[in-house]
Amino acid sequence: MLNAFEVFTTVVVGLMVGVEFSVAFVINRILDALPEDSGQLGRAHGGRMLGALMPVWYIGSLVLVALWAVAGGDRHGAGLVVTAGALLILSVIMSLLLLVPINNRNKTWTPENRPADWKQQMNRWDRFHYVRVAVIIAAFALLVAALA
């Protein structure tokens, strides 16, 4: 039963990593290449949509990893799972302190009300997001290694 839970947890975290990787390296690049105000409007919509989904996914992933660490604390790879959990905690802290404040502003912007520095704010969000993606990829890799 624990093996199935470990695989389920790894898949959940892996899917989250895939979504965030796609946002960083596919979706935002597509949006940034759109003409006129389309990219900014797309980012605002994405901020609203993913801003509602991702907190549940991040916290849910963290809870699953914590349960794995507790239930499998005496098994091979337990240290890897605990380290992955610590990285997921770091990703949540980064999100709350660095990314969410920018996203909360961005999701309300329209071409009529956006600030003059909106592109700089989006570039800052992108830079923080790249770091967060690296952190959650590392967490995922540790979970995969713990399965081996």
Short mmCIF file of C-alpha atoms in Angstrom, two decimals:
data_model
loop_
_atom_site.label_atom_id
_atom_site.label_comp_id
_atom_site.label_asym_id
_atom_site.label_seq_id
_atom_site.Cartn_x
_atom_site.Cartn_y
_atom_site.Cartn_z
CA MET A 1 0.00 0.00 0.00
CA LEU A 2 2.82 2.41 0.86
CA ASN A 3 4.45 1.80 -2.51
CA ALA A 4 1.28 2.85 -4.33
CA PHE A 5 1.08 5.98 -2.15
CA GLU A 6 4.72 6.82 -2.92
CA VAL A 7 4.10 6.48 -6.65
CA PHE A 8 0.89 8.53 -6.42
CA THR A 9 2.71 11.29 -4.52
CA THR A 10 5.55 11.33 -7.05
CA VAL A 11 3.08 11.58 -9.93
CA VAL A 12 1.20 14.46 -8.26
CA VAL A 13 4.44 16.37 -7.67
CA GLY A 14 5.67 15.52 -11.17
CA LEU A 15 2.50 16.87 -12.77
CA MET A 16 2.87 20.09 -10.75
CA VAL A 17 6.46 20.39 -11.94
CA GLY A 18 5.31 19.86 -15.52
CA VAL A 19 2.70 22.60 -15.30
CA GLU A 20 5.14 25.07 -13.77
CA PHE A 21 7.87 24.16 -16.27
CA SER A 22 5.38 24.69 -19.09
CA VAL A 23 4.38 28.09 -17.71
CA ALA A 24 8.02 29.15 -17.49
CA PHE A 25 9.33 27.88 -20.79
CA VAL A 26 6.31 27.53 -23.10
CA ILE A 27 3.17 29.44 -22.14
CA ASN A 28 4.79 32.72 -21.07
CA ARG A 29 6.98 32.75 -24.18
CA ILE A 30 3.90 32.25 -26.35
CA LEU A 31 2.03 35.01 -24.51
CA ASP A 32 4.99 37.39 -24.74
CA ALA A 33 5.11 36.89 -28.53
CA LEU A 34 1.45 37.83 -29.06
CA PRO A 35 0.66 41.21 -30.60
CA GLU A 36 -0.40 44.34 -28.76
CA ASP A 37 -2.10 43.74 -25.40
CA SER A 38 -2.89 40.04 -25.92
CA GLY A 39 0.10 38.79 -23.94
CA GLN A 40 -0.62 40.94 -20.92
CA LEU A 41 -4.29 39.96 -20.98
CA GLY A 42 -3.28 36.29 -21.26
CA ARG A 43 -0.92 36.59 -18.31
CA ALA A 44 -3.67 38.24 -16.24
CA HIS A 45 -6.10 35.44 -17.11
CA GLY A 46 -3.46 32.80 -16.38
CA GLY A 47 -2.75 34.49 -13.06
CA ARG A 48 -6.41 34.25 -12.11
CA MET A 49 -6.82 30.65 -13.28
CA LEU A 50 -3.57 29.16 -12.00
CA GLY A 51 -3.57 31.47 -8.98
CA ALA A 52 -6.67 29.61 -7.80
CA LEU A 53 -5.38 26.11 -8.60
CA MET A 54 -1.70 26.12 -7.72
CA PRO A 55 -1.94 26.89 -3.97
CA VAL A 56 -4.03 23.74 -3.54
CA TRP A 57 -1.56 21.75 -5.64
CA TYR A 58 1.51 23.05 -3.78
CA ILE A 59 0.04 22.51 -0.31
CA GLY A 60 -1.46 19.16 -1.35
CA SER A 61 1.92 18.01 -2.68
CA LEU A 62 3.60 19.10 0.53
CA VAL A 63 1.05 17.22 2.64
CA LEU A 64 1.49 14.07 0.55
CA VAL A 65 5.28 14.24 0.88
CA ALA A 66 4.99 14.83 4.64
CA LEU A 67 2.74 11.77 4.96
CA TRP A 68 5.23 9.74 2.93
CA ALA A 69 8.07 10.91 5.18
CA VAL A 70 6.15 9.90 8.30
CA ALA A 71 4.83 6.59 6.98
CA GLY A 72 8.11 5.59 5.36
CA GLY A 73 10.49 7.07 7.89
CA ASP A 74 12.24 3.75 8.45
CA ARG A 75 12.53 2.84 4.76
CA HIS A 76 15.29 3.33 2.24
CA GLY A 77 15.25 6.87 0.83
CA ALA A 78 13.57 8.51 3.81
CA GLY A 79 16.21 11.24 3.92
CA LEU A 80 15.55 12.01 0.27
CA VAL A 81 11.84 12.37 0.97
CA VAL A 82 12.46 14.68 3.92
CA THR A 83 14.80 16.81 1.78
CA ALA A 84 12.19 16.92 -0.99
CA GLY A 85 9.66 18.08 1.60
CA ALA A 86 12.03 20.82 2.74
CA LEU A 87 12.40 21.98 -0.86
CA LEU A 88 8.62 22.04 -1.28
CA ILE A 89 8.37 24.14 1.89
CA LEU A 90 10.93 26.50 0.36
CA SER A 91 8.85 26.68 -2.84
CA VAL A 92 5.73 27.60 -0.84
CA ILE A 93 7.63 30.29 1.08
CA MET A 94 9.05 31.66 -2.19
CA SER A 95 5.56 31.68 -3.65
CA LEU A 96 4.02 33.54 -0.74
CA LEU A 97 6.80 36.11 -0.34
CA LEU A 98 7.93 36.70 -3.91
CA LEU A 99 5.51 35.47 -6.57
CA VAL A 100 2.01 35.80 -5.13
CA PRO A 101 2.24 39.56 -4.47
CA ILE A 102 3.20 40.20 -8.10
CA ASN A 103 0.59 37.75 -9.36
CA ASN A 104 -2.13 39.36 -7.25
CA ARG A 105 -1.41 42.69 -8.90
CA ASN A 106 -1.06 41.22 -12.39
CA LYS A 107 -4.35 39.36 -12.39
CA THR A 108 -6.27 42.64 -12.03
CA TRP A 109 -4.45 44.50 -14.81
CA THR A 110 -6.01 45.50 -18.08
CA PRO A 111 -4.44 47.64 -20.81
CA GLU A 112 -6.30 50.59 -19.29
CA ASN A 113 -5.16 50.23 -15.66
CA ARG A 114 -1.79 48.48 -15.74
CA PRO A 115 1.17 50.38 -14.26
CA ALA A 116 3.92 51.81 -16.42
CA ASP A 117 6.39 49.24 -15.07
CA TRP A 118 4.19 46.21 -15.70
CA LYS A 119 6.74 44.55 -18.00
CA GLN A 120 9.48 44.91 -15.38
CA GLN A 121 7.17 43.36 -12.80
CA MET A 122 6.44 40.44 -15.14
CA ASN A 123 10.16 39.99 -15.78
CA ARG A 124 10.76 39.93 -12.03
CA TRP A 125 8.00 37.34 -11.59
CA ASP A 126 9.57 35.26 -14.38
CA ARG A 127 13.01 35.31 -12.69
CA PHE A 128 11.55 34.23 -9.34
CA HIS A 129 9.49 31.58 -11.12
CA TYR A 130 12.60 30.10 -12.82
CA VAL A 131 14.19 29.65 -9.40
CA ARG A 132 11.01 28.11 -8.00
CA VAL A 133 10.83 25.71 -10.94
CA ALA A 134 14.43 24.63 -10.25
CA VAL A 135 13.54 24.04 -6.58
CA ILE A 136 10.50 21.88 -7.35
CA ILE A 137 12.39 19.96 -10.07
CA ALA A 138 15.00 19.13 -7.43
CA ALA A 139 12.25 18.01 -5.03
CA PHE A 140 10.71 15.82 -7.73
CA ALA A 141 14.09 14.30 -8.60
CA LEU A 142 14.63 13.41 -4.94
CA LEU A 143 11.24 11.72 -4.78
CA VAL A 144 12.05 9.70 -7.90
CA ALA A 145 15.38 8.70 -6.37
CA ALA A 146 13.63 7.68 -3.16
CA LEU A 147 11.48 5.26 -5.16
CA ALA A 148 14.55 3.46 -6.49
#
